[in-house]
mmCIF file of C-alpha atoms in Angstrom:
data_model
loop_
_atom_site.group_PDB
_atom_site.id
_atom_site.type_symbol
_atom_site.label_atom_id
_atom_site.label_comp_id
_atom_site.label_asym_id
_atom_site.label_seq_id
_atom_site.Cartn_x
_atom_site.Cartn_y
_atom_site.Cartn_z
ATOM 1 C CA MET A 1 54.196 -17.729 -57.680
ATOM 2 C CA TRP A 2 53.146 -15.489 -60.510
ATOM 3 C CA ILE A 3 56.635 -13.885 -60.564
ATOM 4 C CA GLU A 4 58.343 -17.289 -60.807
ATOM 5 C CA GLN A 5 56.105 -18.351 -63.678
ATOM 6 C CA ALA A 6 56.574 -14.994 -65.369
ATOM 7 C CA GLY A 7 60.359 -15.341 -65.056
ATOM 8 C CA ASN A 8 60.315 -18.770 -66.694
ATOM 9 C CA VAL A 9 58.111 -17.539 -69.515
ATOM 10 C CA PHE A 10 60.279 -14.482 -70.037
ATOM 11 C CA THR A 11 63.448 -16.655 -70.188
ATOM 12 C CA ASP A 12 61.870 -18.990 -72.760
ATOM 13 C CA VAL A 13 60.777 -16.014 -74.844
ATOM 14 C CA CYS A 14 64.271 -14.528 -74.810
ATOM 15 C CA ILE A 15 65.827 -17.821 -75.905
ATOM 16 C CA TRP A 16 63.291 -18.158 -78.673
ATOM 17 C CA SER A 17 63.842 -14.593 -79.780
ATOM 18 C CA SER A 18 67.605 -15.262 -80.186
ATOM 19 C CA ILE A 19 66.851 -18.106 -82.565
ATOM 20 C CA VAL A 20 64.020 -16.611 -84.542
ATOM 21 C CA ASP A 21 64.528 -13.528 -86.594
ATOM 22 C CA PRO A 22 63.418 -10.630 -84.551
ATOM 23 C CA SER A 23 61.880 -9.059 -87.602
ATOM 24 C CA GLU A 24 59.606 -12.034 -88.048
ATOM 25 C CA SER A 25 58.580 -12.292 -84.359
ATOM 26 C CA SER A 26 55.214 -10.841 -83.253
ATOM 27 C CA LEU A 27 56.406 -10.435 -79.670
ATOM 28 C CA LYS A 28 57.815 -6.995 -79.088
ATOM 29 C CA PRO A 29 59.915 -6.108 -76.051
ATOM 30 C CA THR A 30 57.262 -3.655 -74.889
ATOM 31 C CA THR A 31 54.652 -6.387 -75.032
ATOM 32 C CA LEU A 32 56.809 -8.727 -72.994
ATOM 33 C CA SER A 33 57.437 -5.987 -70.413
ATOM 34 C CA ALA A 34 53.705 -5.289 -70.141
ATOM 35 C CA CYS A 35 52.969 -8.972 -69.622
ATOM 36 C CA TYR A 36 55.604 -9.195 -66.941
ATOM 37 C CA SER A 37 54.178 -6.150 -65.119
ATOM 38 C CA THR A 38 50.712 -7.656 -65.275
ATOM 39 C CA LEU A 39 52.017 -10.890 -63.811
ATOM 40 C CA VAL A 40 53.718 -8.976 -61.019
ATOM 41 C CA ARG A 41 50.452 -7.218 -60.161
ATOM 42 C CA LEU A 42 48.637 -10.535 -60.212
ATOM 43 C CA ASP A 43 51.167 -11.962 -57.801
ATOM 44 C CA ASP A 44 50.636 -8.957 -55.483
ATOM 45 C CA LEU A 45 46.895 -9.446 -55.751
ATOM 46 C CA GLU A 46 47.272 -13.115 -54.833
ATOM 47 C CA SER A 47 49.312 -12.113 -51.769
ATOM 48 C CA HIS A 48 46.609 -9.655 -50.707
ATOM 49 C CA ILE A 49 43.932 -12.305 -51.194
ATOM 50 C CA ARG A 50 45.890 -14.772 -49.037
ATOM 51 C CA GLU A 51 46.241 -12.068 -46.377
ATOM 52 C CA LEU A 52 42.526 -11.288 -46.539
ATOM 53 C CA LYS A 53 41.728 -14.975 -46.167
ATOM 54 C CA THR A 54 43.943 -15.131 -43.087
ATOM 55 C CA GLN A 55 42.278 -12.024 -41.624
ATOM 56 C CA SER A 56 38.842 -13.415 -42.448
ATOM 57 C CA SER A 57 39.689 -16.656 -40.661
ATOM 58 C CA THR A 58 40.878 -14.671 -37.619
ATOM 59 C CA ILE A 59 37.705 -12.563 -37.639
ATOM 60 C CA GLN A 60 35.555 -15.685 -37.862
ATOM 61 C CA SER A 61 37.380 -17.183 -34.891
ATOM 62 C CA THR A 62 36.921 -13.929 -32.940
ATOM 63 C CA ASN A 63 33.224 -13.805 -33.858
ATOM 64 C CA THR A 64 32.810 -17.365 -32.624
ATOM 65 C CA VAL A 65 34.335 -16.396 -29.276
ATOM 66 C CA ILE A 66 32.096 -13.295 -29.088
ATOM 67 C CA VAL A 67 28.978 -15.339 -29.895
ATOM 68 C CA LYS A 68 29.866 -17.825 -27.153
ATOM 69 C CA SER A 69 30.442 -14.940 -24.721
ATOM 70 C CA VAL A 70 27.092 -13.348 -25.648
ATOM 71 C CA ASP A 71 25.328 -16.680 -25.231
ATOM 72 C CA ASN A 72 26.976 -17.079 -21.819
ATOM 73 C CA VAL A 73 25.928 -13.561 -20.750
ATOM 74 C CA THR A 74 22.384 -14.197 -22.004
ATOM 75 C CA GLU A 75 22.235 -17.423 -20.012
ATOM 76 C CA GLN A 76 23.518 -15.652 -16.902
ATOM 77 C CA GLN A 77 20.930 -12.877 -17.364
ATOM 78 C CA SER A 78 18.198 -15.481 -17.684
ATOM 79 C CA LEU A 79 19.377 -17.171 -14.474
ATOM 80 C CA MET A 80 19.563 -13.803 -12.717
ATOM 81 C CA LYS A 81 16.050 -12.887 -13.883
ATOM 82 C CA ASN A 82 14.699 -16.182 -12.598
ATOM 83 C CA LYS A 83 16.428 -15.587 -9.277
ATOM 84 C CA ILE A 84 15.037 -12.033 -9.050
ATOM 85 C CA ASP A 85 11.546 -13.275 -9.915
ATOM 86 C CA GLY A 86 11.887 -15.888 -7.185
ATOM 87 C CA LEU A 87 13.009 -13.279 -4.648
ATOM 88 C CA GLU A 88 10.108 -10.991 -5.632
ATOM 89 C CA THR A 89 7.666 -13.856 -5.098
ATOM 90 C CA GLN A 90 9.234 -14.525 -1.700
ATOM 91 C CA ARG A 91 9.003 -10.807 -0.841
ATOM 92 C CA GLN A 92 5.320 -10.703 -1.744
ATOM 93 C CA ASP A 93 4.639 -13.850 0.281
ATOM 94 C CA MET A 94 6.547 -12.339 3.190
ATOM 95 C CA CYS A 95 4.503 -9.123 2.970
ATOM 96 C CA VAL A 96 1.281 -11.127 3.064
ATOM 97 C CA TYR A 97 2.575 -13.093 6.042
ATOM 98 C CA LEU A 98 3.669 -9.941 7.876
ATOM 99 C CA ASN A 99 0.300 -8.285 7.259
ATOM 100 C CA LYS A 100 -1.459 -11.314 8.685
ATOM 101 C CA LEU A 101 0.921 -11.329 11.636
ATOM 102 C CA GLU A 102 0.355 -7.608 12.264
ATOM 103 C CA ASP A 103 -3.411 -8.134 12.129
ATOM 104 C CA LYS A 104 -3.103 -11.001 14.594
ATOM 105 C CA ILE A 105 -0.988 -8.901 16.973
ATOM 106 C CA GLU A 106 -3.441 -6.005 16.617
ATOM 107 C CA ARG A 107 -6.386 -8.254 17.547
ATOM 108 C CA PHE A 108 -4.453 -9.568 20.530
ATOM 109 C CA GLU A 109 -3.501 -6.072 21.734
ATOM 110 C CA ARG A 110 -7.037 -4.823 21.183
ATOM 111 C CA ASN A 111 -8.339 -7.672 23.302
ATOM 112 C CA THR A 112 -5.948 -6.778 26.127
ATOM 113 C CA VAL A 113 -7.219 -3.180 26.279
ATOM 114 C CA LYS A 114 -10.893 -3.815 25.539
ATOM 115 C CA THR A 115 -11.884 -2.846 29.103
ATOM 116 C CA THR A 116 -9.524 0.133 29.339
ATOM 117 C CA ILE A 117 -10.188 3.884 29.144
ATOM 118 C CA GLU A 118 -7.926 6.898 29.530
ATOM 119 C CA ILE A 119 -8.431 10.319 31.099
ATOM 120 C CA ARG A 120 -6.084 12.885 29.575
ATOM 121 C CA GLN A 121 -4.756 16.195 30.909
ATOM 122 C CA VAL A 122 -5.131 15.235 34.579
ATOM 123 C CA PRO A 123 -2.950 17.398 36.901
ATOM 124 C CA LYS A 124 -0.229 15.515 38.763
ATOM 125 C CA GLN A 125 -0.237 15.275 42.553
ATOM 126 C CA ILE A 126 2.699 15.088 44.959
ATOM 127 C CA LYS A 127 3.473 11.533 46.149
ATOM 128 C CA GLU A 128 0.605 10.137 44.150
ATOM 129 C CA SER A 129 -0.571 6.574 44.864
ATOM 130 C CA LYS A 130 -3.169 4.240 43.355
ATOM 131 C CA ASP A 131 -5.525 5.190 46.213
ATOM 132 C CA ASN A 132 -5.182 8.841 45.199
ATOM 133 C CA LEU A 133 -5.955 7.935 41.598
ATOM 134 C CA TYR A 134 -8.953 5.842 42.677
ATOM 135 C CA LYS A 135 -10.325 8.807 44.661
ATOM 136 C CA VAL A 136 -9.978 11.039 41.583
ATOM 137 C CA LEU A 137 -11.846 8.463 39.486
ATOM 138 C CA LYS A 138 -14.459 8.014 42.218
ATOM 139 C CA ASN A 139 -15.130 11.768 42.235
ATOM 140 C CA LEU A 140 -15.694 11.612 38.477
ATOM 141 C CA THR A 141 -18.071 8.641 38.599
ATOM 142 C CA ASN A 142 -20.017 10.331 41.414
ATOM 143 C CA THR A 143 -20.438 13.330 39.104
ATOM 144 C CA PHE A 144 -21.773 10.920 36.493
ATOM 145 C CA GLY A 145 -24.108 9.276 39.006
ATOM 146 C CA LEU A 146 -22.371 5.970 38.303
ATOM 147 C CA PRO A 147 -21.527 3.903 41.424
ATOM 148 C CA LEU A 148 -18.042 2.422 41.241
ATOM 149 C CA GLU A 149 -16.330 0.009 43.639
ATOM 150 C CA LYS A 150 -12.706 -1.047 43.690
ATOM 151 C CA SER A 151 -13.794 -4.553 42.793
ATOM 152 C CA GLU A 152 -14.933 -3.201 39.427
ATOM 153 C CA LEU A 153 -11.375 -2.071 38.649
ATOM 154 C CA ARG A 154 -8.568 -4.271 37.436
ATOM 155 C CA ASP A 155 -5.959 -1.514 37.631
ATOM 156 C CA ILE A 156 -5.458 2.244 37.563
ATOM 157 C CA TYR A 157 -2.183 4.046 36.864
ATOM 158 C CA ARG A 158 -0.704 7.167 35.392
ATOM 159 C CA GLN A 159 1.188 6.908 32.111
ATOM 160 C CA PRO A 160 4.885 7.834 32.244
ATOM 161 C CA SER A 161 5.627 11.428 31.275
ATOM 162 C CA LYS A 162 8.374 14.035 31.542
ATOM 163 C CA ALA A 163 9.206 15.254 35.032
ATOM 164 C CA THR A 164 8.539 18.810 33.863
ATOM 165 C CA ASP A 165 4.995 17.984 32.753
ATOM 166 C CA THR A 166 2.332 19.115 35.213
ATOM 167 C CA LYS A 167 -0.383 17.006 33.561
ATOM 168 C CA SER A 168 -0.533 13.517 32.088
ATOM 169 C CA THR A 169 -2.889 10.646 31.298
ATOM 170 C CA ILE A 170 -4.536 8.291 33.792
ATOM 171 C CA VAL A 171 -5.302 4.796 32.462
ATOM 172 C CA VAL A 172 -8.222 2.900 33.992
ATOM 173 C CA GLU A 173 -8.699 -0.845 33.471
ATOM 174 C CA PHE A 174 -12.218 -1.952 34.369
ATOM 175 C CA SER A 175 -12.986 -5.533 35.277
ATOM 176 C CA ASN A 176 -15.467 -5.939 32.415
ATOM 177 C CA THR A 177 -16.555 -4.270 29.185
ATOM 178 C CA PHE A 178 -20.036 -3.447 30.530
ATOM 179 C CA THR A 179 -18.665 -0.999 33.104
ATOM 180 C CA LYS A 180 -16.330 0.495 30.511
ATOM 181 C CA THR A 181 -19.175 0.967 27.998
ATOM 182 C CA ASP A 182 -21.468 2.580 30.592
ATOM 183 C CA PHE A 183 -18.680 4.888 31.749
ATOM 184 C CA LEU A 184 -17.840 6.087 28.212
ATOM 185 C CA SER A 185 -21.506 6.513 27.302
ATOM 186 C CA ILE A 186 -22.221 8.707 30.322
ATOM 187 C CA ALA A 187 -18.996 10.677 29.857
ATOM 188 C CA LYS A 188 -19.938 11.408 26.247
ATOM 189 C CA LYS A 189 -23.421 12.646 27.179
ATOM 190 C CA ARG A 190 -22.074 14.647 30.099
ATOM 191 C CA ASN A 191 -19.422 16.300 27.941
ATOM 192 C CA LYS A 192 -22.073 17.470 25.464
ATOM 193 C CA SER A 193 -24.072 19.251 28.156
ATOM 194 C CA ALA A 194 -21.079 20.710 30.014
ATOM 195 C CA ARG A 195 -17.423 20.410 29.148
ATOM 196 C CA LEU A 196 -15.673 18.024 31.521
ATOM 197 C CA CYS A 197 -12.927 19.685 33.573
ATOM 198 C CA THR A 198 -10.641 19.139 36.544
ATOM 199 C CA LYS A 199 -13.437 20.229 38.890
ATOM 200 C CA ASP A 200 -15.270 17.000 38.017
ATOM 201 C CA LEU A 201 -12.230 15.127 39.347
ATOM 202 C CA GLY A 202 -12.454 16.909 42.683
ATOM 203 C CA ILE A 203 -9.290 18.909 42.019
ATOM 204 C CA GLU A 204 -9.352 22.442 43.294
ATOM 205 C CA GLY A 205 -7.773 25.411 41.550
ATOM 206 C CA GLU A 206 -7.890 26.445 37.913
ATOM 207 C CA GLN A 207 -10.508 24.504 36.014
ATOM 208 C CA ASP A 208 -8.825 22.979 32.969
ATOM 209 C CA PRO A 209 -10.572 20.711 30.451
ATOM 210 C CA ILE A 210 -10.036 16.945 30.567
ATOM 211 C CA PHE A 211 -10.626 14.386 27.834
ATOM 212 C CA ILE A 212 -11.976 10.866 28.173
ATOM 213 C CA SER A 213 -11.771 8.137 25.550
ATOM 214 C CA GLU A 214 -11.207 4.431 25.240
ATOM 215 C CA HIS A 215 -7.599 3.289 25.387
ATOM 216 C CA LEU A 216 -6.388 2.409 21.871
ATOM 217 C CA THR A 217 -3.529 0.294 20.591
ATOM 218 C CA SER A 218 -0.616 2.125 18.972
ATOM 219 C CA ARG A 219 -1.856 1.170 15.519
ATOM 220 C CA ALA A 220 -5.450 2.224 16.208
ATOM 221 C CA ARG A 221 -4.274 5.506 17.736
ATOM 222 C CA HIS A 222 -2.239 6.263 14.622
ATOM 223 C CA LEU A 223 -5.159 5.386 12.342
ATOM 224 C CA HIS A 224 -7.464 7.582 14.416
ATOM 225 C CA PHE A 225 -5.054 10.487 14.028
ATOM 226 C CA LEU A 226 -4.930 10.025 10.235
ATOM 227 C CA ALA A 227 -8.683 9.446 9.998
ATOM 228 C CA ARG A 228 -9.422 12.773 11.740
ATOM 229 C CA ASP A 229 -7.307 14.511 9.112
ATOM 230 C CA VAL A 230 -9.174 12.692 6.331
ATOM 231 C CA ALA A 231 -12.488 13.641 7.948
ATOM 232 C CA ARG A 232 -11.525 17.317 7.834
ATOM 233 C CA SER A 233 -10.129 17.321 4.306
ATOM 234 C CA CYS A 234 -12.756 15.030 2.745
ATOM 235 C CA HIS A 235 -15.783 16.508 4.525
ATOM 236 C CA PHE A 236 -16.741 13.596 6.778
ATOM 237 C CA SER A 237 -19.062 14.760 9.536
ATOM 238 C CA TYR A 238 -18.165 12.002 11.983
ATOM 239 C CA CYS A 239 -14.949 10.291 13.063
ATOM 240 C CA TRP A 240 -14.881 8.193 16.247
ATOM 241 C CA THR A 241 -13.625 5.012 17.880
ATOM 242 C CA ALA A 242 -15.546 2.104 19.395
ATOM 243 C CA ASN A 243 -14.329 -1.263 20.645
ATOM 244 C CA GLY A 244 -10.807 -0.406 19.587
ATOM 245 C CA GLN A 245 -11.733 0.364 15.964
ATOM 246 C CA VAL A 246 -11.869 3.616 13.995
ATOM 247 C CA PHE A 247 -14.979 4.712 12.090
ATOM 248 C CA LEU A 248 -15.912 7.414 9.574
ATOM 249 C CA ARG A 249 -19.310 8.633 8.352
ATOM 250 C CA LYS A 250 -20.060 11.351 5.811
ATOM 251 C CA GLU A 251 -23.387 12.393 7.259
ATOM 252 C CA GLU A 252 -26.125 11.326 9.623
ATOM 253 C CA GLY A 253 -27.575 8.046 8.355
ATOM 254 C CA GLY A 254 -24.766 7.670 5.785
ATOM 255 C CA ALA A 255 -22.672 4.590 5.102
ATOM 256 C CA LEU A 256 -20.347 3.499 7.909
ATOM 257 C CA VAL A 257 -16.654 3.200 7.023
ATOM 258 C CA ILE A 258 -14.450 0.976 9.195
ATOM 259 C CA VAL A 259 -10.872 2.229 8.889
ATOM 260 C CA LYS A 260 -8.456 -0.699 8.735
ATOM 261 C CA SER A 261 -5.301 0.697 7.139
ATOM 262 C CA GLU A 262 -3.466 3.770 5.906
ATOM 263 C CA GLU A 263 -3.902 2.540 2.327
ATOM 264 C CA GLN A 264 -7.678 2.692 2.778
ATOM 265 C CA LEU A 265 -7.439 6.309 3.958
ATOM 266 C CA ASN A 266 -5.236 7.173 0.968
ATOM 267 C CA GLU A 267 -7.857 5.682 -1.349
ATOM 268 C CA ILE A 268 -10.523 7.866 0.267
ATOM 269 C CA ARG A 269 -8.332 10.939 -0.300
ATOM 270 C CA ASN A 270 -7.737 10.016 -3.942
ATOM 271 C CA GLU A 271 -11.451 9.415 -4.569
ATOM 272 C CA GLN A 272 -12.224 12.823 -3.101
ATOM 273 C CA LYS A 273 -9.737 14.501 -5.491
ATOM 274 C CA GLN A 274 -11.287 12.895 -8.594
#
């Protein structure tokens, strides 16, 4: 554009210079050449400006696409966050439900074994029957001075064990909780005065110790195991079970702690460390 205009101007100037006396003209050839060069540079500048405008328009279009993409990603992230929050709420609700269900199952299992005790480390006998087991139990109750009839038993059996084991646990289900409570109370007192052993069962031979306790659910047994460790490490003087529950006490006459979960035992450990 600028070149075309410059060419027209330059042509007009040349024609005029041929008519007018060159000596009287104020336009020198060098001046005309300088003007033409300036016009050429202006034309180049205009071309660059047009190119920059084109590039700017392209960049603006690209930026618009990027902004839309960012907005789309942001919207997707927001949807994903809402979905994750919803899943977390469901997870928490499910945990609460499972805890309640576990507590309900634990109460049910505890109720099924509320009349049951176990005698551990009892030597096995060849071709053992329930009558043999009843005789062993009868010998023990006679040692306690506690009369026991078959009618007071719901069941008696030996827990499964490895064939190579020479000793295992006998489980006794009494017909009511009164008989169970009396049996455990006497066994506890008797064990304090003289350690209970296989002789008390009427079994001849080497006199090995036996252990009597109430029969616990799997959960209560696990809690009892952990609670004994806490009692040792946190200086609790007493750790015992009663009615299927686990208890801790720092000292005689101290506050009674009913152990209900592993989290509770962890809190006791942490408090002891502080």
